[in-house]
mmCIF file of C-alpha atoms and ligand atoms in Angstrom:
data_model
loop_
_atom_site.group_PDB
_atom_site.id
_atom_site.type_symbol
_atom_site.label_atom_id
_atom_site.label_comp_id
_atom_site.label_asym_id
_atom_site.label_seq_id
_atom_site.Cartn_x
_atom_site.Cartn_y
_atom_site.Cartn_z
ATOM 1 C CA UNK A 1 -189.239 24.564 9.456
ATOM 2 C CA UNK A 2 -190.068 28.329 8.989
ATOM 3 C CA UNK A 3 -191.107 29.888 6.055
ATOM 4 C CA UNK A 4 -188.620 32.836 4.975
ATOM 5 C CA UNK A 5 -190.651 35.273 3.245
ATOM 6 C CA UNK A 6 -189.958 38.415 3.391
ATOM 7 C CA UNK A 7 -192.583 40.346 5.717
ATOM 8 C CA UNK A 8 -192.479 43.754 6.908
ATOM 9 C CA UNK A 9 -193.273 45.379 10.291
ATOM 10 C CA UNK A 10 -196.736 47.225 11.132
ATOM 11 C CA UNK A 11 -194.294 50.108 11.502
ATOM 12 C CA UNK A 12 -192.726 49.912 8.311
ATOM 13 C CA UNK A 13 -196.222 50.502 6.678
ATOM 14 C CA UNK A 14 -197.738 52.426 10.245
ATOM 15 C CA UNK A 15 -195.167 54.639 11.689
ATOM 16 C CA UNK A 16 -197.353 56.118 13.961
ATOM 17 C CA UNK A 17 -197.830 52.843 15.782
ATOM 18 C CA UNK A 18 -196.962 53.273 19.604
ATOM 19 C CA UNK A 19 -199.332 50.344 20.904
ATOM 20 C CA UNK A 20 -201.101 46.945 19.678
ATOM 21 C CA UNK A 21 -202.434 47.731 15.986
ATOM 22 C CA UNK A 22 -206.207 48.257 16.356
ATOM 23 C CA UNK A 23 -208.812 48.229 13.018
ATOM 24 C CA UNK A 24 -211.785 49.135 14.078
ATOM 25 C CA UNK A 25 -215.192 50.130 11.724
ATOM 26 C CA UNK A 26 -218.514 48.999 10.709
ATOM 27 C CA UNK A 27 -218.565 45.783 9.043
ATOM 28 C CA UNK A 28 -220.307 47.014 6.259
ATOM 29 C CA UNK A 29 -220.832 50.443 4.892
ATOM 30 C CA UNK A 30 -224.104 51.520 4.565
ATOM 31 C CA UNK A 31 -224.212 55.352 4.057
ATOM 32 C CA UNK A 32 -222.412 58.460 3.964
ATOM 33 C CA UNK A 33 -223.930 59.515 6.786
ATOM 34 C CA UNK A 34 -223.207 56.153 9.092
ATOM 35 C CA UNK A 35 -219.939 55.829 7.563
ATOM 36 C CA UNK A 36 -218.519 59.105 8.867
ATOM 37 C CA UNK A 37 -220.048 59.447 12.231
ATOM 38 C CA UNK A 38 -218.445 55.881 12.903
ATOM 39 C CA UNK A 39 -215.511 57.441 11.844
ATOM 40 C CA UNK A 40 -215.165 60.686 13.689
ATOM 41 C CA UNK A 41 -216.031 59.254 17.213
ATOM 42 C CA UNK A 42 -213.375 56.138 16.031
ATOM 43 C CA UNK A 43 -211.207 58.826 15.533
ATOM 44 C CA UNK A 44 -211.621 60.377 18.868
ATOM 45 C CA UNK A 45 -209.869 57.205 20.336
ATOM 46 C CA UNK A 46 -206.025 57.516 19.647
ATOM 47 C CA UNK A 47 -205.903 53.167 20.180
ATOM 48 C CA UNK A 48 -207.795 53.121 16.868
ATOM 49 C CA UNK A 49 -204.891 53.179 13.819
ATOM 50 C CA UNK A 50 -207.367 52.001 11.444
ATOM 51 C CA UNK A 51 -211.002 52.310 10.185
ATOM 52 C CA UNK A 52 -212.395 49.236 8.137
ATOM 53 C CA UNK A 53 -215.488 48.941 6.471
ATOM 54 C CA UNK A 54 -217.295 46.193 4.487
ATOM 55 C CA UNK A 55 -217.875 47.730 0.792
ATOM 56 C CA UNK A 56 -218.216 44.323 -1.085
ATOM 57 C CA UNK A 57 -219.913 41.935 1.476
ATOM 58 C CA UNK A 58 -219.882 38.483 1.170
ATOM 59 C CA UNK A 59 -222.862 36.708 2.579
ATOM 60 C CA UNK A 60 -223.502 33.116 3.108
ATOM 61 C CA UNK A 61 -227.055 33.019 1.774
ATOM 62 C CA UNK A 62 -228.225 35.419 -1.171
ATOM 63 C CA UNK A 63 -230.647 38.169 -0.506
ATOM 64 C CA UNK A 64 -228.994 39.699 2.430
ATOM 65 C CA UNK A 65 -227.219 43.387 2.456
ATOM 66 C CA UNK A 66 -224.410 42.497 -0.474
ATOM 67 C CA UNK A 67 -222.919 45.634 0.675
ATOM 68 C CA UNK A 68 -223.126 49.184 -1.237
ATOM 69 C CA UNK A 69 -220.133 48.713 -3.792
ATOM 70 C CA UNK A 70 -218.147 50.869 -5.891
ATOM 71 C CA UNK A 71 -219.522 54.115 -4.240
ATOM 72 C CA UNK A 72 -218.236 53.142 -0.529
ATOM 73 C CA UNK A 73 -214.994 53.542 -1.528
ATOM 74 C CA UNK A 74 -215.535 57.354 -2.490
ATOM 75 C CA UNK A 75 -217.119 57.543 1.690
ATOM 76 C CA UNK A 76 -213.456 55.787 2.809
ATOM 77 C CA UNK A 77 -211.733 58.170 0.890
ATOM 78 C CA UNK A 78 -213.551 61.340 2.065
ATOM 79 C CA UNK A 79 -213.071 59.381 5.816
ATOM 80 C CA UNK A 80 -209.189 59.407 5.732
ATOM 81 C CA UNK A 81 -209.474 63.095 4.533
ATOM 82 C CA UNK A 82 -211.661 64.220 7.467
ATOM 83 C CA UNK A 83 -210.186 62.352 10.075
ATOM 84 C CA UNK A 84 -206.242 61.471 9.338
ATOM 85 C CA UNK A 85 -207.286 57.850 9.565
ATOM 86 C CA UNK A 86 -205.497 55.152 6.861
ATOM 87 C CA UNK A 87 -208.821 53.040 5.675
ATOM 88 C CA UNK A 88 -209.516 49.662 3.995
ATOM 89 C CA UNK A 89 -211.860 47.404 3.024
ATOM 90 C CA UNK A 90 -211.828 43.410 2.123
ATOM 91 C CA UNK A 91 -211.530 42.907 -1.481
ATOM 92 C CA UNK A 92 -212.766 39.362 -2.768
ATOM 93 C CA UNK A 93 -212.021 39.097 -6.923
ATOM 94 C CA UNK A 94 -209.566 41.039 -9.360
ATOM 95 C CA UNK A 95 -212.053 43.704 -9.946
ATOM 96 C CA UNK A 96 -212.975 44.832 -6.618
ATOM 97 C CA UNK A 97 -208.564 44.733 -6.010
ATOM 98 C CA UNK A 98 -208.344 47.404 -9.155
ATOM 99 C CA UNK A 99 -211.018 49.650 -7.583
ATOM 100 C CA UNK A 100 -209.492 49.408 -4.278
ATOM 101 C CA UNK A 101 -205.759 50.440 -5.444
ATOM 102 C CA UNK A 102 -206.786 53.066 -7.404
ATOM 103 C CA UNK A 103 -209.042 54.534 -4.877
ATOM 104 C CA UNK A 104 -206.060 54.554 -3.029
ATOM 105 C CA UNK A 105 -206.898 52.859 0.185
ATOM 106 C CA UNK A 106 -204.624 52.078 2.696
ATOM 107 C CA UNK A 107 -205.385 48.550 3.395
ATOM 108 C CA UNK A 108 -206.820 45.562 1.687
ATOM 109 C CA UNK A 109 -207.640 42.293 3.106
ATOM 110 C CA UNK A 110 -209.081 39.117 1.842
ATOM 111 C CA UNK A 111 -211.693 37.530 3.461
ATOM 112 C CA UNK A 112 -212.198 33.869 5.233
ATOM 113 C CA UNK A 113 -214.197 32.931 2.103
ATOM 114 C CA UNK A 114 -211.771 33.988 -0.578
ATOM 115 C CA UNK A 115 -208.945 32.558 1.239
ATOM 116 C CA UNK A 116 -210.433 29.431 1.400
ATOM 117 C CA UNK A 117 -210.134 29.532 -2.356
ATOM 118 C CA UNK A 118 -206.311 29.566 -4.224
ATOM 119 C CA UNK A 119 -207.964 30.785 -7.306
ATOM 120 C CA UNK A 120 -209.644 34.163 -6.144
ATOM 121 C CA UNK A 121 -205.937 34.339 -3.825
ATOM 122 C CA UNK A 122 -204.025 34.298 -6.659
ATOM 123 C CA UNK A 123 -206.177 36.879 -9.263
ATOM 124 C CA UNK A 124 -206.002 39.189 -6.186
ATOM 125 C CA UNK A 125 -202.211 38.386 -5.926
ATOM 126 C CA UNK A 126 -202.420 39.047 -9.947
ATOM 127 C CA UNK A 127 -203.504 42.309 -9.694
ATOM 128 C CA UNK A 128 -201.727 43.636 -6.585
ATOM 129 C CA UNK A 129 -198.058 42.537 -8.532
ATOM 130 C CA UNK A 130 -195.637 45.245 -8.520
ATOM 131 C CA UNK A 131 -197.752 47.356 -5.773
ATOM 132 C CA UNK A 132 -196.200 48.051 -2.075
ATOM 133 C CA UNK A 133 -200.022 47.387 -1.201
ATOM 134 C CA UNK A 134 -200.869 46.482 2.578
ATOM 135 C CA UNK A 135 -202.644 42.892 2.490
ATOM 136 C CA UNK A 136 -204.413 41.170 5.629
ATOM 137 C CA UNK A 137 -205.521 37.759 5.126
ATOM 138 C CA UNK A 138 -208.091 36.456 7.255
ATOM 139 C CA UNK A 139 -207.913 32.615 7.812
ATOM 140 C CA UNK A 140 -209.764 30.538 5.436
ATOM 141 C CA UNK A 141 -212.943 29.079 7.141
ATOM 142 C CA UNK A 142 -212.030 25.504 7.502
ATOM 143 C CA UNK A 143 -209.163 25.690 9.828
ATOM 144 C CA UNK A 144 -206.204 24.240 7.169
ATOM 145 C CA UNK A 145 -202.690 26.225 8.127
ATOM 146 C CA UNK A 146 -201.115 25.175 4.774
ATOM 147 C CA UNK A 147 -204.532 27.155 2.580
ATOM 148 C CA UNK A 148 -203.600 30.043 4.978
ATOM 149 C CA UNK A 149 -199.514 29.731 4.547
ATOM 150 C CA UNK A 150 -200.235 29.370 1.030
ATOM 151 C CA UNK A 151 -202.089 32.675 0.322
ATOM 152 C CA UNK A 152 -199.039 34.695 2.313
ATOM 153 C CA UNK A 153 -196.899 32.207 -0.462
ATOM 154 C CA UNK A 154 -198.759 33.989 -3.339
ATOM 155 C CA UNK A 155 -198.715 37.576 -2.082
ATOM 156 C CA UNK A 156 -194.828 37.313 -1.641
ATOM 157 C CA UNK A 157 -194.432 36.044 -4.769
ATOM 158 C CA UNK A 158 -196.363 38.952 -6.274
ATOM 159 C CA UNK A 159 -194.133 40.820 -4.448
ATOM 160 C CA UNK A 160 -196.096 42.047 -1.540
ATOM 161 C CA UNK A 161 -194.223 42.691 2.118
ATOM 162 C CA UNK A 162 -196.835 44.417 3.714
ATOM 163 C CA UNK A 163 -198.571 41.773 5.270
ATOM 164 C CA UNK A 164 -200.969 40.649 7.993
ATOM 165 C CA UNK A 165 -202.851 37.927 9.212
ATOM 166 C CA UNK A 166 -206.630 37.663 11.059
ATOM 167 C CA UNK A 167 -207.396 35.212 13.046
ATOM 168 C CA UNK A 168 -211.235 34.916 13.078
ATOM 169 C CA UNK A 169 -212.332 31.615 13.300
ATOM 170 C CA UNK A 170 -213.301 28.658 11.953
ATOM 171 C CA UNK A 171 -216.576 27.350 11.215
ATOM 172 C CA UNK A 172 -217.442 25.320 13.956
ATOM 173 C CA UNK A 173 -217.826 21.340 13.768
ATOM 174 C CA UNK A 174 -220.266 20.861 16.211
ATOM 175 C CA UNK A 175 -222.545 23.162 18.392
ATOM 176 C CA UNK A 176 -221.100 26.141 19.597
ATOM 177 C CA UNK A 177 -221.894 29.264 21.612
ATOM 178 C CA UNK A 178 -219.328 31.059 19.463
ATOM 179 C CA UNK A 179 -220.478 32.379 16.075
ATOM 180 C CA UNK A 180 -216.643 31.007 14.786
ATOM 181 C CA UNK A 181 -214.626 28.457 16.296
ATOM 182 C CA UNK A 182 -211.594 30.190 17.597
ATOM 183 C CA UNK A 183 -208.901 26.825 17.490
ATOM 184 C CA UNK A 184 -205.780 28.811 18.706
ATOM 185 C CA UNK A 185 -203.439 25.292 17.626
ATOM 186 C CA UNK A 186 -203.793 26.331 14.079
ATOM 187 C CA UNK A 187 -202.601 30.469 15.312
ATOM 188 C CA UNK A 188 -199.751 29.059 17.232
ATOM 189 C CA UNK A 189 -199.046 26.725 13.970
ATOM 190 C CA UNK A 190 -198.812 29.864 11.824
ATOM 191 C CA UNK A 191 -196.845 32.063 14.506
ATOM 192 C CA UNK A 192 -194.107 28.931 14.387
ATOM 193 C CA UNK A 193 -194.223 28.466 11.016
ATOM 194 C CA UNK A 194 -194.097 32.424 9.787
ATOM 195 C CA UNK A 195 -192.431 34.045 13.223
ATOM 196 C CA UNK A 196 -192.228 37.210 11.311
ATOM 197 C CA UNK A 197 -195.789 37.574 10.084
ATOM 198 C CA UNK A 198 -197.775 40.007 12.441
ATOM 199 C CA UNK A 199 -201.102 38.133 13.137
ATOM 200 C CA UNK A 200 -204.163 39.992 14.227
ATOM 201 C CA UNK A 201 -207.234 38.654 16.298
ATOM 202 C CA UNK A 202 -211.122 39.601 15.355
ATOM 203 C CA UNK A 203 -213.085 38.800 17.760
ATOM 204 C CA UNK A 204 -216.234 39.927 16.576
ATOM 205 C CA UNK A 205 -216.804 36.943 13.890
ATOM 206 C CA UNK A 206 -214.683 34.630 15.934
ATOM 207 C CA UNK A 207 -217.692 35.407 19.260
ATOM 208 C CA UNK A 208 -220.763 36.537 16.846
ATOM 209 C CA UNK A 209 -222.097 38.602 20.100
ATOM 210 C CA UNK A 210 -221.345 41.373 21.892
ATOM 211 C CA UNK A 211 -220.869 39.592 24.889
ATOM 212 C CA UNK A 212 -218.237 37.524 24.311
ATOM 213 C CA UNK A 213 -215.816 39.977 22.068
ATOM 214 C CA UNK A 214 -214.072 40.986 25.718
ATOM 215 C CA UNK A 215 -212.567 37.318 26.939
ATOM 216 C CA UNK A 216 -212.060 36.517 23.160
ATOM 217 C CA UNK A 217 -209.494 39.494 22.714
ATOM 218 C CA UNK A 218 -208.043 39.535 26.071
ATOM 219 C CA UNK A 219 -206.996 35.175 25.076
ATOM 220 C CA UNK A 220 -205.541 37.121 21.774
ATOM 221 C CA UNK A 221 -203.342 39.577 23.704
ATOM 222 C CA UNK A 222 -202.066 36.570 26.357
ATOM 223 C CA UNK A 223 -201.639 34.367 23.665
ATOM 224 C CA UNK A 224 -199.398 37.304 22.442
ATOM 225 C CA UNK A 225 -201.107 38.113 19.058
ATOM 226 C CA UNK A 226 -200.562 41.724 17.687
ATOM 227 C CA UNK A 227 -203.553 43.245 17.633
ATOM 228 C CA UNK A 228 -207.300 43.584 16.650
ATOM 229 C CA UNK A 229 -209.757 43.670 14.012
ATOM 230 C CA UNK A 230 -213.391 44.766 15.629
ATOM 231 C CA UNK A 231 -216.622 45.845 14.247
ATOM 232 C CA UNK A 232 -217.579 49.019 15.465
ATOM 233 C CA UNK A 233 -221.013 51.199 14.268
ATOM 234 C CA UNK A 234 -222.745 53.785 15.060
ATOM 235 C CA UNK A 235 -225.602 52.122 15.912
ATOM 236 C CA UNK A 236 -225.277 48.653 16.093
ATOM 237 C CA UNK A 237 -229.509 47.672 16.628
ATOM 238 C CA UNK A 238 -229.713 49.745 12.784
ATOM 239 C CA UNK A 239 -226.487 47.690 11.355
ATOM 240 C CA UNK A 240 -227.476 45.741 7.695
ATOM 241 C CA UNK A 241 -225.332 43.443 8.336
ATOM 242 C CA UNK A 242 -223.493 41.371 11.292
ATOM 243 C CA UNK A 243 -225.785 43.543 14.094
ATOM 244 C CA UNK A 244 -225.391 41.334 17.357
ATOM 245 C CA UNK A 245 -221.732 41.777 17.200
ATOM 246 C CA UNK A 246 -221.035 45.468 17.024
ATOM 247 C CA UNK A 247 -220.101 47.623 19.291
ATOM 248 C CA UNK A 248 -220.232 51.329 19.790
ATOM 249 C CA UNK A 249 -217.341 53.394 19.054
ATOM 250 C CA UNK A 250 -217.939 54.618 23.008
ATOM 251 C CA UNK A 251 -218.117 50.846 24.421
ATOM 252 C CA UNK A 252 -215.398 49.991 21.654
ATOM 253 C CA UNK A 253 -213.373 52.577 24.293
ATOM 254 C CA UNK A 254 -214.742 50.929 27.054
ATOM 255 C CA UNK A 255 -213.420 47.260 25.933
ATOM 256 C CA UNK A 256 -209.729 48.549 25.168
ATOM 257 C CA UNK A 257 -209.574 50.148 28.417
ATOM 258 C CA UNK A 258 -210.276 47.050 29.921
ATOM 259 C CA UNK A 259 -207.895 44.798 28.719
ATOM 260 C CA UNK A 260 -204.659 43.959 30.105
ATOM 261 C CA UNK A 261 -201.787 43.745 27.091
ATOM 262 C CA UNK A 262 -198.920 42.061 28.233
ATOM 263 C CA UNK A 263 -195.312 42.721 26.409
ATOM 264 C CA UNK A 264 -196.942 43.608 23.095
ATOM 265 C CA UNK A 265 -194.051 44.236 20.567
ATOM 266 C CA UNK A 266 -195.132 46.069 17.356
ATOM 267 C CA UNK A 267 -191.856 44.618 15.447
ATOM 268 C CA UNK A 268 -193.351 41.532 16.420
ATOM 269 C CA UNK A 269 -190.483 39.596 17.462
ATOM 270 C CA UNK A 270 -191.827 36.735 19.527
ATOM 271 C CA UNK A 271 -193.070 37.705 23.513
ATOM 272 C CA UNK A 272 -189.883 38.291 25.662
ATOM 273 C CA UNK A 273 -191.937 36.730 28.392
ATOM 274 C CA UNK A 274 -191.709 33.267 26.803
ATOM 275 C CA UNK A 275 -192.924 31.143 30.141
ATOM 276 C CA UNK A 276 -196.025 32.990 29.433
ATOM 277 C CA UNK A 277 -196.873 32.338 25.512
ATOM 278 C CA UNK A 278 -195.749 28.845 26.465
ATOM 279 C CA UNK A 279 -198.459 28.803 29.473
ATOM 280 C CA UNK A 280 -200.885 30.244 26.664
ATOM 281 C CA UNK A 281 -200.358 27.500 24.417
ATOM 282 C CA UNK A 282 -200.415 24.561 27.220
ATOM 283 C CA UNK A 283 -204.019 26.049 28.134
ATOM 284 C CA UNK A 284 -205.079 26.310 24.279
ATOM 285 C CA UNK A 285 -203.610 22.465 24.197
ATOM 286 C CA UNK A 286 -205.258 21.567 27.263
ATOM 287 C CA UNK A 287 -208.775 22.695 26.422
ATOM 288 C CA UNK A 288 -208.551 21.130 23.062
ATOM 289 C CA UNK A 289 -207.887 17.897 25.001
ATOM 290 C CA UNK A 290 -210.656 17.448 26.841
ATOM 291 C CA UNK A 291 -212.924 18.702 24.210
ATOM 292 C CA UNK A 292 -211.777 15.928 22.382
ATOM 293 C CA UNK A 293 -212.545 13.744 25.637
ATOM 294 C CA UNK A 294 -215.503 14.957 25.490
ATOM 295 C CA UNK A 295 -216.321 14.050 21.969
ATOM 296 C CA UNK A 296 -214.818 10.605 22.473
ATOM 297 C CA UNK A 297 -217.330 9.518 25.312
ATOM 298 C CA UNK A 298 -220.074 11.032 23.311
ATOM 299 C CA UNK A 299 -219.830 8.188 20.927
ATOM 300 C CA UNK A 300 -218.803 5.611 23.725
ATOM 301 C CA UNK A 301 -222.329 7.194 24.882
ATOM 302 C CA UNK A 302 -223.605 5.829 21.815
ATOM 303 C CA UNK A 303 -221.412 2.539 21.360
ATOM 304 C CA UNK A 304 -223.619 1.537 25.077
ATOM 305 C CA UNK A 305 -226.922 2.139 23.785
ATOM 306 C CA UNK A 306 -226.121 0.236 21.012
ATOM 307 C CA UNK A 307 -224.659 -2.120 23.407
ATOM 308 C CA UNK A 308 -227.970 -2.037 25.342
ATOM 309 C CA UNK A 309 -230.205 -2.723 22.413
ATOM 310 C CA UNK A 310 -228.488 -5.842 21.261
ATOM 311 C CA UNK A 311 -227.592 -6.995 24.582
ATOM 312 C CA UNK A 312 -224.286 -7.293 24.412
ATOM 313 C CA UNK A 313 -221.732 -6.612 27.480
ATOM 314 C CA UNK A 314 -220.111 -3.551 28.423
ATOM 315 C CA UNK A 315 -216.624 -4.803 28.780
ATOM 316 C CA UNK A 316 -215.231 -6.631 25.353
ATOM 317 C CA UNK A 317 -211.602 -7.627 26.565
ATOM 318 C CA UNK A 318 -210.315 -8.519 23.280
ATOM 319 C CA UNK A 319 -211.350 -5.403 21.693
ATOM 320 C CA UNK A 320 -209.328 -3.066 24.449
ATOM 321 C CA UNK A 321 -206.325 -5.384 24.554
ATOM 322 C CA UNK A 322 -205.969 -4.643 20.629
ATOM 323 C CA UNK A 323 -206.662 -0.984 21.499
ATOM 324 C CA UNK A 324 -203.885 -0.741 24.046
ATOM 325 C CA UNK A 325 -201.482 -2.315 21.672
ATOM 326 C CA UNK A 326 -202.312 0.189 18.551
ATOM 327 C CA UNK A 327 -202.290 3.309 21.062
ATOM 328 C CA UNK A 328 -199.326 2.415 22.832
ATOM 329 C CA UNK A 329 -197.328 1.866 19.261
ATOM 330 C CA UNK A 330 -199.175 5.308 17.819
ATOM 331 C CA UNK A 331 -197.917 6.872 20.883
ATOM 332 C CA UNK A 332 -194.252 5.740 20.554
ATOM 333 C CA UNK A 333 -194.304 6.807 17.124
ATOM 334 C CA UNK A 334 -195.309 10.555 18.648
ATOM 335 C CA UNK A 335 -192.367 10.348 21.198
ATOM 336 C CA UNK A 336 -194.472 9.181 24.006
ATOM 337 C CA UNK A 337 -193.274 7.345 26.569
ATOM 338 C CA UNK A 338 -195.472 3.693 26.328
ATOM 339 C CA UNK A 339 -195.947 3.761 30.227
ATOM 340 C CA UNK A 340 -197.446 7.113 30.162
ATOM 341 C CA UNK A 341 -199.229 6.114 27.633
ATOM 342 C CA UNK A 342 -200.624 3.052 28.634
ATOM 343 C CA UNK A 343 -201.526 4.833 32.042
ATOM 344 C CA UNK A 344 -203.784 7.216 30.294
ATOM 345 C CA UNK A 345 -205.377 4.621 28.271
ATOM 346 C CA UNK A 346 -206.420 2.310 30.997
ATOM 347 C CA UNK A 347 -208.085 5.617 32.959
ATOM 348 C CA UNK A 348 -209.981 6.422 29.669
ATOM 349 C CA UNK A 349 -210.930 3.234 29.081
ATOM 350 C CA UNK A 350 -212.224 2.627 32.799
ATOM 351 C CA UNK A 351 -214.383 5.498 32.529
ATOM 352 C CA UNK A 352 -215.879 4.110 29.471
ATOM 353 C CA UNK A 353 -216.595 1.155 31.014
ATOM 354 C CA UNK A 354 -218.233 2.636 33.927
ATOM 355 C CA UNK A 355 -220.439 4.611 31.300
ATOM 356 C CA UNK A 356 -221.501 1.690 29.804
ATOM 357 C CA UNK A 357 -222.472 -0.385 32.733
ATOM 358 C CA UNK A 358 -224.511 2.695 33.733
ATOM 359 C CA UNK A 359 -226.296 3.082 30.322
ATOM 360 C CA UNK A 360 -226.964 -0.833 30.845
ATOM 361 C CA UNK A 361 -228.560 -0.671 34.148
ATOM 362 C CA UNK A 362 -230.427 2.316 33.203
HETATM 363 C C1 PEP B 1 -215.922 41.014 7.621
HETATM 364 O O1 PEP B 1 -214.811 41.308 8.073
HETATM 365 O O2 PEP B 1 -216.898 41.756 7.690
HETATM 366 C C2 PEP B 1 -216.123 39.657 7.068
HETATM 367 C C3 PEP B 1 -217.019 39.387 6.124
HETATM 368 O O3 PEP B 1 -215.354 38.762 7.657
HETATM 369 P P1 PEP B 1 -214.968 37.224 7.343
HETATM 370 O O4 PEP B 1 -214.279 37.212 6.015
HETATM 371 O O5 PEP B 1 -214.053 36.943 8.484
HETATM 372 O O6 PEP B 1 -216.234 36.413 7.393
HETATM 373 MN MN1 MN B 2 -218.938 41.362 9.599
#
């Protein structure tokens, strides 16, 4: 069942739009000086709709850059006048939410952190009441679709319309190249669940390094998100905060020019090519299935060296027998067919076996 809130287009809040909405800035603020030459060569690139920058950072660990506060909002402000550019910045507690509406800016969003929390979602929500504020909300950091639906649920109730959502990743469960695990399920589970929310993609905290930010949007665009939330700086080796995953506002250019966007639709009604979103979402499926393969033969990994140690044999009939018979039943009850699934079972459990025997003649 979709949720029927009532969500605006971009264009309702960004006439101007004529393309996928791109945000683009330094993740955090650092001076005047960095601030606005970021700004001017964003500016230069008529992709860009939007300059962010981090005012109120929230780190991890105490003792790195906290950001420069209050006075940041004074360098957005003098940003928008010398470049035409709407601005915002992620606001993270009531205060920082009064500062930030009556310095006017343009856009707010709450971060992964805060939205992880229903508390600091709804003293934000609190304060932005009665406001035709522009709200992004970037997915909480465990990847929980009902913590994310549920901070939309408290904006709309404050009466908020203009509203976005970042994808950006989720704190990875196991070792990772990416900085943020990207888990596109839990995107397509909003997108079904909210069809009229426009949902963004940042790929510089879902990659953590330059190097990946290209293949991580270009998956956003197929999988036929709306747009892009990227950290760009002036100098990314000088950057306080978030360094590795910068780019330049030149190979910023260079990235958008590169990428193929397929069907984008600013009102965001869903992709008119829907054989390919439903391709995306297979492949997203499909990848998730065999890393979850893969995890499972990690432990039977384990299970034979245990196996080994107390001399015990690979194959245990009576234990796979009353595995078939829960899987198969688990499987009906998911609108499998029990053939199929028995089929699959008996080629997973196979390979297990033939795992084990190897760790046991090792
Ligand atoms: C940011 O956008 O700079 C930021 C802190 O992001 P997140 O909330 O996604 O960690
Ligand atoms: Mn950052």
């Amino acid at each position: 069942m979709g949720l029927e809130l009532e969500i605006n287009p971009i264009r309702h809040w960004l006439p101007q739009i004529n393309n996928p909405l791109i945000i683009a800035g330094p993740c955090s603020l650092e001076t005047e000086q960095q601030a606005m030459d970021t700004a001017k060569l964003l500016a230069k690139d008529h992709r860009v709709f939007v300059y962010r920058g981090g005012v109120w950072k929230p780190r991890t660990r105490p003792g790195s850059f906290e950001g420069v506060g209050s006075i940041g909002l004074k360098w957005l402000q003098m940003v928008r006048e010398e470049t035409g550019m709407p601005v915002g910045t992620e606001v993270a507690n009531a205060q920082h939410t009064e500062e930030a509406l009556k310095a006017g800016l343009d856009v707010l969003w709450i971060g992964a952190r805060s939205t992880a929390s229903p508390f600091v979602v709804q003293e934000i929500a609190d304060v932005l009441k009665g406001t035709d504020a522009v709200v992004m909300v970037k997915n909480p950091v465990n990847p929980d679709v009902q913590l994310w639906l549920g901070a939309f649920e408290r904006l709309s109730q404050a009466g908020i319309k203009n509203m976005v959502a970042i994808h950006r990743g989720f704190t990875p469960f196991r070792e990772s190249d990416y900085r943020n695990y990207p888990n596109w399920k839990t995107v397509i589970e909003l997108r079904r669940l909210m069809p009229n929310l426009p949902i963004i993609c940042d790929p510089s905290h879902i990659g953590g390094k330059r190097e990946y930010l290209f293949d991580i949007s270009q998956k956003a665009f197929d999988m036929g998100m709306d747009g892009l939330m990227i950290e760009s700086h002036i100098d990314p080796s000088c950057a306080l905060s978030d360094k590795e995953q910068q780019l330049t506002p030149e190979a910023l250019g260079q990235l958008l020019g590169k990428l193929v966007i397929r069907n984008i639709k600013t009102d965001n009604k869903l992709f008119e090519n829907q054989l390919e979103l439903l391709r995306s979402r297979i492949d997203a499926l499909d990848a998730e299935l065999l890393e979850t393969l893969s995890s499972r033969m990690e432990i039977v990994k384990q299970i034979g060296k245990y196996k080994r140690e107390n001399n015990v044999t690979a194959l245990q009939i009576g234990r796979f027998a009353e595995l078939m018979e829960k899987r198969v039943k688990l499987g009906v009850s998911l609108n499998l067919d029990p053939h199929f699934v028995q089929q699959v079972f008996q080629h997973i459990h196979e390979d297990s076996v033939r795992m084990q025997t190897d760790i046991l003649d090792e």
